[in-house]
Amino acid sequence: MIYFVNEYVMALNSGVEHAEFKRLAVFKHAKTSAKILTRDYNYSLHRMAAGFDLDQDDLLNMYDFFQDATMVSPKKTSTKTLHLPFQYQVSPDANVSRVMQGGRLVMKIHHTPGRVGELGFTEFFDTYGNITNRVFYDDRGFKSGEAFLNQAGQVFAEVLYKPNGQRALERFYEVTEDGKGTVLFNIRVVNYQGRDYYFNSEDELFTFFLDEVNRKDGLNDVFIADRPSIANSPLIKMTTPAKKYIWFPIAHATDPFDQVESPLDGNYVEVLSNHLNRIDGLITMTQAQARDLRTRLHSNSIQIHVIPGAAVSDEQLAAGQLPAVNKKENKIIYVGRLEANKRVDDLIRAFKLVLRKVPDAKLDIRGYGSSEFVASLEKLIKELKLTDQAVINGYTPKIEAVYDQAKVFATATSSDAYPLAMTEALSHGLPLVAFDINYGPSEIIQNGKNGYLLKNGDVYGFSEALVKLLQDPAELQDMSSEAYASAQAYSLSKMWQLWQPLVETEKATVGVKMS
């Protein structure tokens, strides 16, 4: 089995998760078994995953595993599931129902978003109005967990249950020195294979989980650490024989312009500096990052696979081309995280320059980020008097139709291992405009054919490239046709050809490990 090791699947996902979704599509196309393996407890995991067309068998969650809940026949819950005492009075509501006993609030029932009346979690109150505990209901229809709170409203203990009601795990917290929060300090796995196990952190439990999954499958599974901050360390600490790979969803060093000599990103120090001999290979999404890693590691003996994170469905590749000149709006689209290194502020400033020559242009910004950073972008839009032309539309899971409404895709990011949205945009016939940065754009954009690759930081040149595409219908159409053609390189079949050599390591070790 091949496992893509990650932290979570959420309602709002980053490029790490989207790359995994695309990867799953590649493996399904090749009829090869693979799963996304997640660490975090989330009673809404499977509802959120379903929003990205994933089913239970596409995921393996650590807590599901110990709760004997990896595959559960879903059933609906409602207030009736709680078997409330007859003396309680329920005031029903679509989002939060209140439960009273006489004039006292004893309970709040939080319903699952989008599922009328179903249980999400409940809160219980003491006679002073303090929350004493919360009970969580898995979206597949069983009581999943319970959190107990101290008088300050902080969680001090949790119990997680199996679908049959038996205890599966217990988690204990202690208050931090400043008294403002709590930290997890002990986890007990209850009666797992006839005995209890104790762990001091989720990292320890996660390593144990990876080894147990490997044992259950008969050993020598393939594990690919996708999210470096939580997957790299547990992976290299595994004790069972397995094939282990480190994937690079970000640049590996701190200076985006010097990936050879600048200090390593903290997520990669342990594995690249001290434990490279414990892994079977590295996976980058570009040839450029692979070259920089080989130079940095001073060795050609570590196996490095180059596999783009992108993949385009056969249905999208077979869809008819939409003539760019027939699109009514001069819309530019950005899709990605809203954070400082994505330089969306520079994109907005470049767009301000575009409006001087294309006054009816629109900028459609799609993505999510911290509320503070999004607020700073909204403030900039207001200061530049762009509120009618530039709009932040938030995270959009089903974005295909949005791409089809735009004419050009633009990103001003200063660092990225591989901007997945760029290949998505190509498959919808959008020419690309981006800076030449580490990594990705130079291996996706054929400068002057399917887009423009600008010198990093040249905001004026960036704006001029956008203007040229919006003002020249013939060039826009030519580049749109080239964009559609470029997307063929990311077909499921072609991506599978790149994955095959690595997947075959289930049967035979490939490459030579560094000692």
Short mmCIF file of C-alpha atoms in Angstrom, two decimals:
data_model
loop_
_atom_site.label_atom_id
_atom_site.label_comp_id
_atom_site.label_asym_id
_atom_site.label_seq_id
_atom_site.Cartn_x
_atom_site.Cartn_y
_atom_site.Cartn_z
CA MET A 1 0.00 0.00 0.00
CA ILE A 2 1.06 3.57 -0.67
CA TYR A 3 0.29 6.17 2.01
CA PHE A 4 0.44 9.96 1.63
CA VAL A 5 1.21 11.14 5.16
CA ASN A 6 -0.44 14.37 6.21
CA GLU A 7 -1.94 16.23 9.14
CA TYR A 8 -5.55 16.67 8.11
CA VAL A 9 -8.15 17.16 5.42
CA MET A 10 -10.23 20.24 6.19
CA ALA A 11 -13.00 22.32 4.66
CA LEU A 12 -10.26 24.78 3.64
CA ASN A 13 -7.19 23.02 2.27
CA SER A 14 -3.74 24.12 1.17
CA GLY A 15 -1.74 23.01 -1.84
CA VAL A 16 -0.50 19.98 0.13
CA GLU A 17 -3.99 18.52 0.32
CA HIS A 18 -4.93 19.49 -3.23
CA ALA A 19 -1.78 17.81 -4.52
CA GLU A 20 -2.83 14.67 -2.63
CA PHE A 21 -6.31 14.79 -4.15
CA LYS A 22 -4.78 14.99 -7.62
CA ARG A 23 -2.32 12.22 -6.76
CA LEU A 24 -5.16 9.96 -5.64
CA ALA A 25 -6.83 10.53 -8.99
CA VAL A 26 -3.62 9.44 -10.73
CA PHE A 27 -3.37 6.26 -8.65
CA LYS A 28 -7.05 5.43 -9.14
CA HIS A 29 -6.62 5.91 -12.86
CA ALA A 30 -3.77 3.39 -12.72
CA LYS A 31 -5.84 1.04 -10.52
CA THR A 32 -3.17 1.17 -7.80
CA SER A 33 -4.14 1.29 -4.13
CA ALA A 34 -3.24 4.44 -2.21
CA LYS A 35 -4.64 6.41 0.72
CA ILE A 36 -4.23 9.78 2.38
CA LEU A 37 -3.10 9.10 5.94
CA THR A 38 -3.96 11.86 8.45
CA ARG A 39 -2.98 12.51 12.05
CA ASP A 40 -5.42 14.95 13.64
CA TYR A 41 -8.66 14.07 15.39
CA ASN A 42 -11.63 15.55 13.56
CA TYR A 43 -15.18 14.32 14.07
CA SER A 44 -16.14 16.06 10.79
CA LEU A 45 -13.29 14.58 8.75
CA HIS A 46 -15.40 12.45 6.44
CA ARG A 47 -17.99 15.14 5.77
CA MET A 48 -15.22 17.56 4.83
CA ALA A 49 -13.47 14.96 2.68
CA ALA A 50 -16.71 14.19 0.84
CA GLY A 51 -16.71 17.83 -0.30
CA PHE A 52 -13.63 16.92 -2.36
CA ASP A 53 -15.13 13.69 -3.70
CA LEU A 54 -13.21 11.48 -1.27
CA ASP A 55 -14.84 8.47 0.37
CA GLN A 56 -13.91 6.59 3.54
CA ASP A 57 -11.62 4.22 1.69
CA ASP A 58 -9.50 7.11 0.40
CA LEU A 59 -8.50 8.08 3.96
CA LEU A 60 -6.86 6.48 6.95
CA ASN A 61 -6.94 8.64 10.06
CA MET A 62 -4.87 7.85 13.15
CA TYR A 63 -7.75 8.28 15.59
CA ASP A 64 -10.19 6.38 13.36
CA PHE A 65 -7.65 3.54 13.39
CA PHE A 66 -7.54 3.22 17.17
CA GLN A 67 -11.28 3.88 17.46
CA ASP A 68 -12.01 0.95 15.10
CA ALA A 69 -13.78 3.47 12.89
CA THR A 70 -11.89 3.34 9.61
CA MET A 71 -14.96 2.02 7.80
CA VAL A 72 -18.35 2.84 9.35
CA SER A 73 -21.80 2.45 7.85
CA PRO A 74 -23.16 6.02 8.07
CA LYS A 75 -26.40 6.73 9.86
CA LYS A 76 -28.20 9.94 10.70
CA THR A 77 -28.38 11.50 14.14
CA SER A 78 -30.88 13.96 15.58
CA THR A 79 -31.98 15.37 18.91
CA LYS A 80 -33.83 12.09 19.47
CA THR A 81 -30.45 10.32 19.50
CA LEU A 82 -29.67 12.05 22.81
CA HIS A 83 -32.64 10.47 24.69
CA LEU A 84 -33.13 13.64 26.71
CA PRO A 85 -35.09 13.47 29.99
CA PHE A 86 -38.77 14.29 29.55
CA GLN A 87 -38.47 17.29 31.89
CA TYR A 88 -36.10 19.06 29.45
CA GLN A 89 -37.54 21.62 27.04
CA VAL A 90 -35.89 21.92 23.61
CA SER A 91 -35.98 25.13 21.59
CA PRO A 92 -35.10 23.87 18.09
CA ASP A 93 -32.94 25.93 15.74
CA ALA A 94 -31.19 25.21 12.44
CA ASN A 95 -27.75 25.90 13.91
CA VAL A 96 -27.91 25.69 17.73
CA SER A 97 -30.81 24.28 19.70
CA ARG A 98 -31.13 25.24 23.37
CA VAL A 99 -32.17 22.75 26.04
CA MET A 100 -33.70 24.13 29.24
CA GLN A 101 -34.78 22.66 32.55
CA GLY A 102 -37.24 25.09 33.95
CA GLY A 103 -35.53 28.44 33.52
CA ARG A 104 -31.97 27.09 33.46
CA LEU A 105 -29.89 26.37 30.36
CA VAL A 106 -28.54 22.84 30.71
CA MET A 107 -27.37 22.09 27.20
CA LYS A 108 -26.73 23.46 23.71
CA ILE A 109 -27.00 21.23 20.66
CA HIS A 110 -24.80 22.38 17.77
CA HIS A 111 -26.06 20.93 14.51
CA THR A 112 -23.86 19.83 11.61
CA PRO A 113 -23.61 22.61 8.99
CA GLY A 114 -25.56 21.73 5.86
CA ARG A 115 -27.25 18.75 7.47
CA VAL A 116 -30.52 19.86 8.97
CA GLY A 117 -31.03 18.59 12.50
CA GLU A 118 -27.98 16.30 12.64
CA LEU A 119 -25.71 16.40 15.68
CA GLY A 120 -22.34 18.11 15.50
CA PHE A 121 -21.51 18.52 19.17
CA THR A 122 -23.29 19.25 22.43
CA GLU A 123 -22.31 21.45 25.37
CA PHE A 124 -23.39 20.90 28.97
CA PHE A 125 -23.66 23.69 31.55
CA ASP A 126 -23.48 23.75 35.34
CA THR A 127 -25.79 25.80 37.55
CA TYR A 128 -23.50 28.83 37.16
CA GLY A 129 -23.66 28.78 33.36
CA ASN A 130 -20.14 27.36 32.88
CA ILE A 131 -19.50 24.72 30.23
CA THR A 132 -18.49 21.47 31.93
CA ASN A 133 -18.05 19.19 28.94
CA ARG A 134 -18.57 18.85 25.20
CA VAL A 135 -19.62 15.70 23.38
CA PHE A 136 -18.67 15.27 19.70
CA TYR A 137 -20.59 13.20 17.15
CA ASP A 138 -18.81 11.75 14.16
CA ASP A 139 -20.53 12.80 10.97
CA ARG A 140 -21.07 9.12 10.21
CA GLY A 141 -23.47 8.89 13.13
CA PHE A 142 -21.85 7.84 16.42
CA LYS A 143 -20.65 9.46 19.64
CA SER A 144 -16.97 10.01 18.91
CA GLY A 145 -15.45 12.00 21.74
CA GLU A 146 -15.94 13.99 24.91
CA ALA A 147 -13.93 16.92 26.29
CA PHE A 148 -13.95 17.93 29.96
CA LEU A 149 -13.34 21.58 30.92
CA ASN A 150 -12.04 23.24 34.08
CA GLN A 151 -13.60 26.34 35.66
CA ALA A 152 -11.52 28.55 33.36
CA GLY A 153 -13.13 26.90 30.34
CA GLN A 154 -9.94 25.00 29.39
CA VAL A 155 -9.93 21.37 28.30
CA PHE A 156 -8.09 19.17 30.81
CA ALA A 157 -9.09 15.70 29.56
CA GLU A 158 -10.68 14.02 26.56
CA VAL A 159 -12.08 10.57 25.90
CA LEU A 160 -12.47 9.18 22.38
CA TYR A 161 -14.87 6.33 21.75
CA LYS A 162 -15.34 3.43 19.38
CA PRO A 163 -18.63 3.23 17.46
CA ASN A 164 -19.77 0.57 19.97
CA GLY A 165 -19.30 3.05 22.84
CA GLN A 166 -16.12 1.56 24.31
CA ARG A 167 -13.23 3.85 25.25
CA ALA A 168 -10.47 3.91 22.67
CA LEU A 169 -8.16 6.74 23.75
CA GLU A 170 -7.74 9.25 26.55
CA ARG A 171 -5.88 12.55 26.23
CA PHE A 172 -4.72 14.67 29.16
CA TYR A 173 -3.71 18.35 29.25
CA GLU A 174 -1.92 20.62 31.72
CA VAL A 175 -2.24 24.36 32.09
CA THR A 176 0.66 26.43 30.75
CA GLU A 177 2.75 28.53 33.15
CA ASP A 178 0.99 31.73 32.13
CA GLY A 179 -2.37 30.08 32.76
CA LYS A 180 -3.69 31.16 29.37
CA GLY A 181 -3.76 27.80 27.69
CA THR A 182 -3.21 24.07 27.98
CA VAL A 183 -0.81 21.61 26.37
CA LEU A 184 -1.21 17.91 25.72
CA PHE A 185 1.12 15.90 27.95
CA ASN A 186 -0.16 12.33 27.90
CA ILE A 187 -2.15 10.03 25.60
CA ARG A 188 -3.42 6.62 26.60
CA VAL A 189 -4.48 4.09 23.97
CA VAL A 190 -6.95 1.88 25.79
CA ASN A 191 -6.85 -1.91 25.46
CA TYR A 192 -5.23 -1.95 22.04
CA GLN A 193 -4.55 -5.58 21.16
CA GLY A 194 -5.00 -6.53 24.80
CA ARG A 195 -2.91 -3.84 26.52
CA ASP A 196 -2.74 -0.10 27.19
CA TYR A 197 -0.12 2.13 25.58
CA TYR A 198 1.04 5.55 26.85
CA PHE A 199 2.55 8.40 24.81
CA ASN A 200 3.89 11.83 25.76
CA SER A 201 2.94 13.53 22.48
CA GLU A 202 0.98 13.11 19.28
CA ASP A 203 4.29 12.73 17.44
CA GLU A 204 5.08 9.63 19.49
CA LEU A 205 1.62 8.22 18.90
CA PHE A 206 1.87 9.05 15.20
CA THR A 207 5.11 7.08 14.82
CA PHE A 208 3.52 4.14 16.66
CA PHE A 209 0.51 4.42 14.35
CA LEU A 210 2.66 4.39 11.19
CA ASP A 211 4.42 1.25 12.40
CA GLU A 212 1.12 -0.42 13.30
CA VAL A 213 -0.36 0.33 9.88
CA ASN A 214 2.77 -1.09 8.28
CA ARG A 215 2.57 -4.24 10.44
CA LYS A 216 -1.10 -4.71 9.68
CA ASP A 217 -0.37 -4.58 5.94
CA GLY A 218 2.48 -7.10 6.22
CA LEU A 219 5.37 -4.56 6.23
CA ASN A 220 7.22 -2.74 3.43
CA ASP A 221 4.46 -0.23 2.71
CA VAL A 222 5.41 3.00 0.93
CA PHE A 223 5.06 6.12 3.08
CA ILE A 224 5.41 9.58 1.54
CA ALA A 225 5.75 12.44 4.05
CA ASP A 226 3.70 15.23 2.49
CA ARG A 227 3.34 17.85 5.23
CA PRO A 228 6.90 18.32 6.51
CA SER A 229 6.05 19.92 9.85
CA ILE A 230 4.24 16.83 11.15
CA ALA A 231 5.22 13.95 8.88
CA ASN A 232 9.00 14.08 8.45
CA SER A 233 10.06 13.34 12.02
CA PRO A 234 7.62 10.48 12.79
CA LEU A 235 8.46 8.89 9.43
CA ILE A 236 12.20 8.66 10.09
CA LYS A 237 11.56 7.31 13.60
CA MET A 238 9.63 4.29 12.33
CA THR A 239 11.11 0.97 13.46
CA THR A 240 9.40 -1.40 11.01
CA PRO A 241 10.79 -2.00 7.50
CA ALA A 242 9.11 0.34 5.03
CA LYS A 243 9.91 2.48 2.00
CA LYS A 244 10.04 6.11 3.14
CA TYR A 245 10.10 9.24 1.00
CA ILE A 246 10.19 12.95 1.77
CA TRP A 247 8.10 15.18 -0.49
CA PHE A 248 8.84 18.90 -0.90
CA PRO A 249 5.68 21.05 -1.02
CA ILE A 250 7.76 24.13 -0.17
CA ALA A 251 11.23 25.48 -0.87
CA HIS A 252 13.72 23.61 1.33
CA ALA A 253 15.83 26.60 2.48
CA THR A 254 15.04 29.89 4.19
CA ASP A 255 16.22 32.25 1.45
CA PRO A 256 13.92 31.81 -1.57
CA PHE A 257 16.66 33.10 -3.86
CA ASP A 258 19.47 30.93 -2.47
CA GLN A 259 18.35 27.36 -1.95
CA VAL A 260 21.87 25.92 -1.97
CA GLU A 261 23.75 27.87 0.70
CA SER A 262 21.12 29.49 2.94
CA PRO A 263 20.00 27.66 6.12
CA LEU A 264 17.55 24.82 5.73
CA ASP A 265 13.91 25.38 6.50
CA GLY A 266 13.41 24.06 10.03
CA ASN A 267 11.08 21.32 8.80
CA TYR A 268 13.92 19.71 6.85
CA VAL A 269 16.89 20.09 9.20
CA GLU A 270 16.39 16.79 11.04
CA VAL A 271 15.96 14.61 7.99
CA LEU A 272 18.41 16.25 5.54
CA SER A 273 21.18 17.01 8.03
CA ASN A 274 21.04 14.01 10.33
CA HIS A 275 18.91 11.15 9.06
CA LEU A 276 19.12 10.99 5.28
CA ASN A 277 20.25 7.38 5.63
CA ARG A 278 16.84 6.47 7.08
CA ILE A 279 14.87 7.33 3.97
CA ASP A 280 14.67 5.82 0.50
CA GLY A 281 14.41 8.99 -1.52
CA LEU A 282 13.24 12.55 -2.02
CA ILE A 283 10.39 13.78 -4.22
CA THR A 284 10.46 17.26 -5.70
CA MET A 285 7.98 18.80 -8.11
CA THR A 286 10.57 20.51 -10.31
CA GLN A 287 13.89 19.66 -11.90
CA ALA A 288 15.32 22.92 -10.53
CA GLN A 289 14.68 21.98 -6.91
CA ALA A 290 16.09 18.50 -7.52
CA ARG A 291 19.30 20.06 -8.92
CA ASP A 292 19.61 22.39 -5.94
CA LEU A 293 19.14 19.52 -3.49
CA ARG A 294 21.75 17.39 -5.24
CA THR A 295 24.20 20.29 -5.10
CA ARG A 296 23.40 21.01 -1.48
CA LEU A 297 23.68 17.38 -0.37
CA HIS A 298 26.95 16.90 -2.32
CA SER A 299 25.82 13.53 -3.54
CA ASN A 300 24.14 11.81 -6.45
CA SER A 301 23.55 8.62 -4.46
CA ILE A 302 20.27 9.69 -2.84
CA GLN A 303 17.38 8.90 -5.14
CA ILE A 304 15.46 12.04 -6.15
CA HIS A 305 12.23 11.67 -8.08
CA VAL A 306 10.81 14.68 -9.93
CA ILE A 307 7.03 14.49 -10.13
CA PRO A 308 4.81 17.57 -10.55
CA GLY A 309 2.04 17.88 -8.00
CA ALA A 310 -0.41 18.63 -10.78
CA ALA A 311 -2.70 16.26 -12.63
CA VAL A 312 -5.54 17.08 -15.01
CA SER A 313 -8.50 14.77 -15.41
CA ASP A 314 -9.23 13.11 -18.74
CA GLU A 315 -12.65 14.79 -18.70
CA GLN A 316 -11.12 18.25 -18.47
CA LEU A 317 -8.56 17.52 -21.18
CA ALA A 318 -11.32 16.23 -23.47
CA ALA A 319 -13.61 19.21 -22.84
CA GLY A 320 -14.03 21.60 -25.71
CA GLN A 321 -11.90 24.72 -25.79
CA LEU A 322 -13.63 27.96 -24.85
CA PRO A 323 -12.57 30.75 -27.25
CA ALA A 324 -10.89 33.40 -25.11
CA VAL A 325 -12.16 36.21 -27.34
CA ASN A 326 -15.76 35.20 -26.60
CA LYS A 327 -15.39 35.83 -22.87
CA LYS A 328 -17.19 39.04 -21.98
CA GLU A 329 -15.16 40.28 -19.03
CA ASN A 330 -11.49 41.23 -18.99
CA LYS A 331 -11.08 39.16 -15.87
CA ILE A 332 -7.73 38.25 -14.31
CA ILE A 333 -7.79 35.49 -11.71
CA TYR A 334 -5.48 34.52 -8.86
CA VAL A 335 -5.98 31.25 -6.97
CA GLY A 336 -3.84 30.34 -3.96
CA ARG A 337 -3.03 31.04 -0.34
CA LEU A 338 -3.37 34.61 0.89
CA GLU A 339 -0.13 35.12 2.78
CA ALA A 340 2.87 37.42 2.64
CA ASN A 341 5.15 35.32 0.41
CA LYS A 342 2.42 35.04 -2.23
CA ARG A 343 2.71 38.83 -2.66
CA VAL A 344 -0.95 39.30 -3.50
CA ASP A 345 -0.38 42.94 -2.54
CA ASP A 346 2.04 43.29 -5.46
CA LEU A 347 -0.52 41.65 -7.72
CA ILE A 348 -3.08 44.25 -6.61
CA ARG A 349 -0.59 47.08 -7.25
CA ALA A 350 0.17 45.69 -10.72
CA PHE A 351 -3.56 45.48 -11.39
CA LYS A 352 -3.89 49.19 -10.50
CA LEU A 353 -1.44 49.89 -13.35
CA VAL A 354 -3.42 47.64 -15.69
CA LEU A 355 -6.55 49.76 -15.18
CA ARG A 356 -4.82 52.79 -16.73
CA LYS A 357 -4.96 51.06 -20.10
CA VAL A 358 -7.75 48.52 -19.57
CA PRO A 359 -10.30 50.39 -17.42
CA ASP A 360 -12.88 47.59 -17.51
CA ALA A 361 -10.46 44.94 -16.20
CA LYS A 362 -11.44 42.87 -13.14
CA LEU A 363 -9.27 41.04 -10.59
CA ASP A 364 -10.79 37.93 -9.01
CA ILE A 365 -8.80 36.76 -5.95
CA ARG A 366 -9.60 33.24 -4.73
CA GLY A 367 -8.05 31.74 -1.61
CA TYR A 368 -7.82 31.95 2.14
CA GLY A 369 -5.39 33.20 4.75
CA SER A 370 -5.30 34.71 8.21
CA SER A 371 -8.02 37.25 8.92
CA GLU A 372 -5.33 39.87 9.63
CA PHE A 373 -3.63 39.39 6.26
CA VAL A 374 -6.89 39.32 4.33
CA ALA A 375 -7.90 42.53 6.12
CA SER A 376 -4.61 44.14 5.01
CA LEU A 377 -5.37 43.22 1.39
CA GLU A 378 -8.89 44.60 1.66
CA LYS A 379 -7.45 47.81 3.13
CA LEU A 380 -5.00 48.08 0.21
CA ILE A 381 -7.83 47.57 -2.29
CA LYS A 382 -9.78 50.36 -0.60
CA GLU A 383 -6.77 52.70 -0.48
CA LEU A 384 -6.14 52.18 -4.21
CA LYS A 385 -9.85 52.77 -4.93
CA LEU A 386 -10.28 49.32 -6.47
CA THR A 387 -13.31 48.12 -4.53
CA ASP A 388 -15.39 47.81 -7.72
CA GLN A 389 -12.66 46.10 -9.73
CA ALA A 390 -10.69 43.85 -7.35
CA VAL A 391 -12.59 41.38 -5.16
CA ILE A 392 -11.41 38.77 -2.66
CA ASN A 393 -13.88 35.94 -3.14
CA GLY A 394 -12.41 33.46 -0.67
CA TYR A 395 -11.69 29.77 -0.88
CA THR A 396 -13.56 28.00 -3.69
CA PRO A 397 -13.41 24.16 -3.65
CA LYS A 398 -15.29 23.71 -6.93
CA ILE A 399 -13.48 26.25 -9.04
CA GLU A 400 -13.71 24.91 -12.59
CA ALA A 401 -16.49 27.27 -13.68
CA VAL A 402 -14.60 30.22 -12.18
CA TYR A 403 -11.55 29.51 -14.33
CA ASP A 404 -13.76 29.39 -17.41
CA GLN A 405 -14.98 32.93 -16.73
CA ALA A 406 -11.46 34.42 -16.66
CA LYS A 407 -9.11 35.35 -19.47
CA VAL A 408 -5.72 35.32 -17.68
CA PHE A 409 -4.20 33.72 -14.59
CA ALA A 410 -1.69 35.83 -12.62
CA THR A 411 0.46 35.20 -9.56
CA ALA A 412 3.13 37.42 -8.03
CA THR A 413 4.41 34.85 -5.52
CA SER A 414 8.04 35.09 -4.41
CA SER A 415 8.47 31.43 -3.44
CA ASP A 416 6.62 28.22 -4.20
CA ALA A 417 7.62 24.62 -4.77
CA TYR A 418 5.01 24.31 -7.51
CA PRO A 419 1.93 26.55 -7.97
CA LEU A 420 -0.75 23.92 -8.62
CA ALA A 421 -3.31 26.50 -9.67
CA MET A 422 -1.16 27.41 -12.67
CA THR A 423 -1.63 23.99 -14.25
CA GLU A 424 -5.32 24.05 -13.40
CA ALA A 425 -5.55 27.37 -15.21
CA LEU A 426 -3.73 25.98 -18.25
CA SER A 427 -6.34 23.22 -18.55
CA HIS A 428 -8.99 25.94 -18.84
CA GLY A 429 -7.06 27.78 -21.53
CA LEU A 430 -5.76 30.64 -19.38
CA PRO A 431 -2.40 32.17 -20.29
CA LEU A 432 -0.16 32.58 -17.25
CA VAL A 433 1.69 35.63 -15.95
CA ALA A 434 4.20 35.10 -13.12
CA PHE A 435 7.61 36.05 -11.81
CA ASP A 436 10.58 33.76 -12.40
CA ILE A 437 11.08 32.43 -8.85
CA ASN A 438 12.05 29.24 -7.04
CA TYR A 439 10.26 27.06 -7.99
CA GLY A 440 7.70 26.17 -10.62
CA PRO A 441 6.82 28.99 -13.02
CA SER A 442 9.86 28.50 -15.27
CA GLU A 443 8.96 24.82 -15.75
CA ILE A 444 5.27 25.53 -16.38
CA ILE A 445 5.39 28.70 -18.48
CA GLN A 446 6.81 28.64 -21.99
CA ASN A 447 7.61 32.33 -22.12
CA GLY A 448 5.80 34.04 -24.99
CA LYS A 449 3.79 30.93 -25.85
CA ASN A 450 1.43 29.98 -23.01
CA GLY A 451 2.18 33.01 -20.87
CA TYR A 452 4.80 35.47 -19.67
CA LEU A 453 7.63 34.91 -17.20
CA LEU A 454 8.83 38.18 -15.71
CA LYS A 455 11.97 39.14 -13.81
CA ASN A 456 11.22 38.77 -10.13
CA GLY A 457 9.87 42.00 -8.64
CA ASP A 458 9.25 43.78 -11.96
CA VAL A 459 5.73 44.95 -11.11
CA TYR A 460 5.58 47.34 -14.08
CA GLY A 461 6.61 44.63 -16.55
CA PHE A 462 4.10 42.31 -14.89
CA SER A 463 1.30 44.83 -15.48
CA GLU A 464 2.38 45.39 -19.08
CA ALA A 465 2.19 41.66 -19.78
CA LEU A 466 -1.37 41.61 -18.45
CA VAL A 467 -2.27 44.66 -20.53
CA LYS A 468 -0.85 43.07 -23.67
CA LEU A 469 -2.98 39.96 -23.24
CA LEU A 470 -6.16 41.90 -22.50
CA GLN A 471 -5.66 44.40 -25.34
CA ASP A 472 -4.56 42.00 -28.08
CA PRO A 473 -7.34 39.49 -28.87
CA ALA A 474 -5.19 37.59 -31.37
CA GLU A 475 -2.34 37.09 -28.91
CA LEU A 476 -4.77 36.17 -26.13
CA GLN A 477 -6.36 33.51 -28.33
CA ASP A 478 -3.00 32.13 -29.50
CA MET A 479 -1.75 31.85 -25.93
CA SER A 480 -5.04 30.36 -24.80
CA SER A 481 -4.70 27.63 -27.42
CA GLU A 482 -1.12 27.01 -26.27
CA ALA A 483 -2.34 26.84 -22.66
CA TYR A 484 -4.82 24.11 -23.55
CA ALA A 485 -2.07 22.23 -25.40
CA SER A 486 0.36 22.60 -22.48
CA ALA A 487 -2.14 21.02 -20.09
CA GLN A 488 -1.87 17.72 -21.97
CA ALA A 489 1.53 17.19 -20.29
CA TYR A 490 -0.31 16.78 -16.96
CA SER A 491 -2.69 14.01 -17.95
CA LEU A 492 -3.33 11.23 -15.44
CA SER A 493 -1.51 8.75 -17.66
CA LYS A 494 1.59 10.93 -18.01
CA MET A 495 1.71 11.64 -14.29
CA TRP A 496 1.42 7.92 -13.59
CA GLN A 497 4.47 7.26 -15.77
CA LEU A 498 6.46 9.47 -13.39
CA TRP A 499 5.11 7.73 -10.30
CA GLN A 500 5.71 4.18 -11.55
CA PRO A 501 9.45 3.90 -10.77
CA LEU A 502 8.84 4.95 -7.18
CA VAL A 503 5.78 2.74 -6.69
CA GLU A 504 7.72 -0.28 -7.90
CA THR A 505 9.88 0.04 -4.78
CA GLU A 506 7.17 -2.01 -3.05
CA LYS A 507 8.70 -4.96 -4.86
CA ALA A 508 12.36 -3.95 -5.07
CA THR A 509 14.55 -1.30 -3.49
CA VAL A 510 15.47 1.40 -5.99
CA GLY A 511 18.63 3.45 -5.67
CA VAL A 512 21.38 3.48 -3.07
CA LYS A 513 20.90 5.03 0.36
CA MET A 514 23.41 7.48 1.75
CA SER A 515 25.25 6.31 4.83
#
